[in-house]
C-alpha positions in Angstrom: 0.0 0.3 0.1 1.0 3.3 -1.0 1.6 6.4 1.5 0.1 9.7 0.8 2.6 12.5 2.0 0.5 13.2 5.3 0.5 9.1 5.9 4.5 9.0 5.3 6.5 7.6 8.3 8.5 10.3 10.1 11.8 9.0 10.3 14.1 9.5 13.6 17.0 11.0 11.6 18.0 9.9 8.3 17.1 7.2 6.4 20.0 4.5 6.9 18.7 1.4 4.4 21.4 0.6 1.8 19.6 -0.6 -1.4 22.5 -2.4 -3.8 21.8 -3.6 -7.0 24.1 -6.3 -8.9 24.1 -6.1 -12.6 26.2 -8.7 -14.3 26.2 -9.3 -18.1 27.8 -11.7 -20.4 28.1 -11.4 -23.7 29.4 -14.8 -25.7 31.3 -15.0 -29.2 32.1 -18.2 -31.0 35.9 -17.5 -32.2 37.5 -20.6 -34.2 40.9 -19.0 -34.5 43.4 -17.8 -32.0 43.7 -14.6 -34.7 39.9 -14.5 -34.3 39.9 -14.6 -30.5 42.5 -12.4 -30.0 40.7 -9.8 -32.0 37.4 -10.2 -30.5 39.2 -9.4 -27.1 40.5 -6.4 -29.1 37.5 -5.0 -29.6 35.6 -5.7 -26.2 38.7 -4.2 -24.6 38.0 -1.3 -27.3 34.1 -1.3 -27.1 34.0 -1.9 -23.1 37.4 0.4 -21.9 37.5 2.5 -19.3 36.3 5.4 -20.2 33.8 4.7 -22.0 32.6 2.5 -18.7 33.0 5.9 -16.8 30.3 7.3 -18.9 27.9 4.5 -18.5 28.7 5.0 -15.1 28.5 9.1 -14.4 24.7 8.4 -16.8 23.9 5.9 -13.8 24.5 8.5 -11.3 22.6 11.1 -13.3 19.6 8.8 -13.0 19.7 8.1 -9.8 20.5 11.9 -9.0 24.0 11.4 -7.3 26.8 14.0 -7.2 29.8 12.6 -8.5 33.1 13.1 -5.7 35.5 11.3 -7.3 36.3 9.1 -10.3 39.4 6.2 -10.5 38.9 4.4 -13.6 41.8 2.0 -14.8 42.9 -0.6 -18.4 44.2 -3.6 -17.3 46.8 -5.3 -19.6 46.6 -8.0 -21.1 42.5 -7.4 -21.1 39.7 -5.9 -18.7 38.9 -2.7 -16.8 37.5 -1.5 -14.0 35.7 1.9 -12.7 34.7 3.3 -9.5 33.0 6.2 -8.4 32.4 7.6 -5.3 29.2 9.7 -4.8 28.0 12.3 -2.5 28.1 11.3 1.4 27.0 15.0 2.4 23.6 15.6 3.9 20.7 16.2 1.9 21.2 20.1 1.1 17.6 20.3 -1.2 14.2 18.9 -1.2 13.3 16.6 -4.0 11.0 17.2 -6.7 10.8 13.9 -8.2 9.0 10.7 -7.3 10.5 7.9 -4.8 8.7 5.4 -6.1 10.9 2.7 -7.2 10.5 2.2 -10.8 12.7 1.0 -13.9 13.7 4.4 -14.8 13.4 6.1 -17.6 15.5 6.1 -20.7 17.9 7.8 -20.5 16.6 10.9 -19.0 17.8 11.9 -16.3 15.7 12.2 -12.5 16.5 15.3 -10.8 16.5 14.2 -7.5 19.6 14.5 -4.3 21.4 11.3 -2.8 22.7 10.9 0.4 25.8 8.3 0.2 26.5 6.0 -2.7 28.8 3.9 -5.0 29.1 2.5 -8.3 31.5 0.3 -9.8 32.2 -1.7 -12.5 34.5 -4.5 -13.4 35.1 -6.3 -16.7 36.2 -9.9 -17.2 37.2 -11.5 -21.0 38.1 -14.6 -21.3 38.0 -17.9 -23.5 37.4 -21.6 -23.5 41.0 -23.5 -23.4 39.7 -25.2 -26.4 36.2 -25.1 -27.7 36.5 -21.6 -29.2 34.3 -19.9 -27.4 35.3 -16.4 -25.6 32.9 -14.8 -22.7 32.7 -11.5 -21.8 31.5 -10.7 -18.4 30.7 -6.9 -17.0 30.2 -6.9 -13.2 28.5 -3.2 -12.3 27.2 -2.4 -8.5 25.1 0.7 -7.2 24.8 1.2 -3.9 22.7 3.9 -2.5 21.7 4.9 1.3 18.4 6.4 1.6 14.9 6.5 0.0 16.4 6.6 -3.8 16.3 3.3 -5.6 19.2 2.1 -7.7 16.4 -0.1 -9.5 16.2 3.3 -11.7 19.0 2.5 -13.0 18.3 -1.3 -14.8 16.6 0.0 -18.0 19.7 2.1 -18.7 22.1 -0.4 -18.1 20.1 -3.5 -20.1 20.4 -1.0 -23.1 24.2 -0.5 -22.4 25.6 -3.5 -23.2 24.9 -6.5 -26.0 24.1 -9.1 -23.5 23.0 -12.7 -23.8 22.9 -13.6 -20.3 22.0 -11.1 -17.8 22.1 -12.0 -13.8 20.5 -9.4 -11.4 20.8 -9.1 -7.5 18.7 -6.3 -5.1 19.3 -6.3 -1.9 17.9 -3.9 1.1 20.1 -4.3 4.0 20.3 -2.4 7.4 17.4 -1.1 9.1 16.6 2.7 9.9 13.9 4.0 12.7 10.5 5.5 12.8 10.9 8.5 15.5 9.2 6.2 18.4 12.3 3.9 17.6 11.0 1.0 15.4 12.9 -0.8 13.4 12.0 -0.3 9.2 13.9 -3.3 7.3 12.2 -2.1 3.8 10.9 1.0 2.8 9.1 0.2 -0.4 6.8 -2.9 -2.0 8.8 -5.6 -4.0 8.3 -8.9 -4.6 10.5 -9.6 -7.8 13.0 -7.5 -10.0 11.1 -8.3 -13.1 9.0 -5.9 -11.6 11.5 -3.0 -12.5 11.7 -4.5 -16.3 9.8 -2.7 -18.9 7.9 -5.5 -20.9 9.7 -5.2 -24.0 12.7 -5.7 -22.4 11.5 -9.1 -20.5 9.5 -10.3 -24.0 13.3 -10.8 -25.0 14.4 -13.0 -22.1 13.7 -16.5 -20.7 13.9 -15.6 -16.7 14.1 -17.3 -13.8 13.6 -15.8 -10.3 15.2 -16.8 -6.5 13.8 -15.0 -4.3 14.4 -14.4 -0.2 11.6 -12.7 1.0 12.6 -12.7 4.7 15.9 -11.3 3.9 14.8 -8.9 1.4 17.0 -10.5 -0.9 15.9 -10.5 -4.3 17.5 -12.2 -7.4 16.5 -12.8 -11.2 18.3 -14.5 -14.3 17.6 -13.6 -18.2 18.9 -15.7 -21.1 18.0 -14.3 -24.9 15.3 -16.3 -26.3 16.2 -15.4 -29.9 19.2 -17.2 -31.2 20.9 -16.2 -34.6 23.8 -17.8 -35.1 25.4 -14.8 -37.1 25.8 -12.2 -33.8 28.0 -15.4 -32.4 30.6 -15.6 -35.7 33.3 -12.6 -35.6 34.3 -11.5 -38.9 32.1 -14.2 -41.1 28.7 -15.4 -41.5 27.0 -18.8 -41.2 27.3 -18.9 -45.1 30.9 -19.7 -44.7 30.2 -23.2 -42.4 29.3 -26.6 -43.5 25.7 -28.1 -42.1 28.1 -29.8 -39.6 30.2 -27.3 -38.6 27.1 -25.1 -38.0 25.6 -27.3 -35.8 28.5 -27.9 -33.8 28.9 -24.4 -33.1 25.3 -23.9 -32.2 25.4 -26.4 -29.6 28.5 -25.4 -28.2 27.4 -21.7 -27.8 24.0 -23.2 -26.6 25.7 -24.9 -24.0 27.9 -22.1 -22.8 24.6 -19.9 -22.2 22.7 -22.4 -20.4 25.8 -23.1 -18.1 26.4 -19.6 -17.6 22.2 -19.2 -16.8 21.7 -22.5 -15.2 25.2 -22.2 -12.6 26.0 -25.8 -13.6 28.8 -27.3 -15.9 26.9 -29.7 -18.8 28.9 -32.4 -20.7 29.2 -31.5 -24.6 28.1 -34.1 -26.8 31.4 -35.3 -28.0 32.5 -35.6 -24.6 30.0 -37.7 -24.1 30.7 -40.0 -26.8 34.5 -40.3 -25.8 33.7 -41.2 -22.2 31.2 -43.9 -23.7 33.7 -45.2 -25.9 
């Protein structure tokens, strides 16, 4: 039930609740040769270098109404990047004009609000399978806020900022705040699934699974892209260059990789099964 301004709970001090959103995306690619793999990793390093990631996180800061205090960014050798942004830890000095209502947030218009405490980080992890021609790029983004403003407002923007085959999203409300009589409040909004804050047009693109622990205010959603076009996973050429057997084997390897990430378990490849059977 939503409270009217007159019904709003009066707090003792300010809102101490910490709301944390962890957004993990995976991009899968088939890289048959070493040259293809190195070209893919070079592409990823250029596409998601520290400078571009910093711009993405600054846009996230704008969306949740944060004031950036400091930005640290680093490109790594041989690959990968990290960005950490610290955001205003001072008291709220202006009355927010926006709504506190939890929502997917705009894309990509700014939300004009103030924020008490926050940090935003991103780390990237390009890697590849040792012998199966699969390369996987992962980016982990964490948005943690203190107060009434929710990092869920950045979710829509983050989904649209990356080419994602698999997405895992965690949302948790930690700590507590108190009303004026000292009674603890462990959450300040209704939520039963992260999916409530993902737009319908995005949900239509993915198969989704929820794993939630309601009594602990922990919410987890996994997403796997429904549409599969092998051309989206070949780097530098299209399926016309493949014979039927090659095409089928590549599709099996790609689907296995995505299923393993989605379900969090290793799945024996049909070729490996045959080897063990022999």
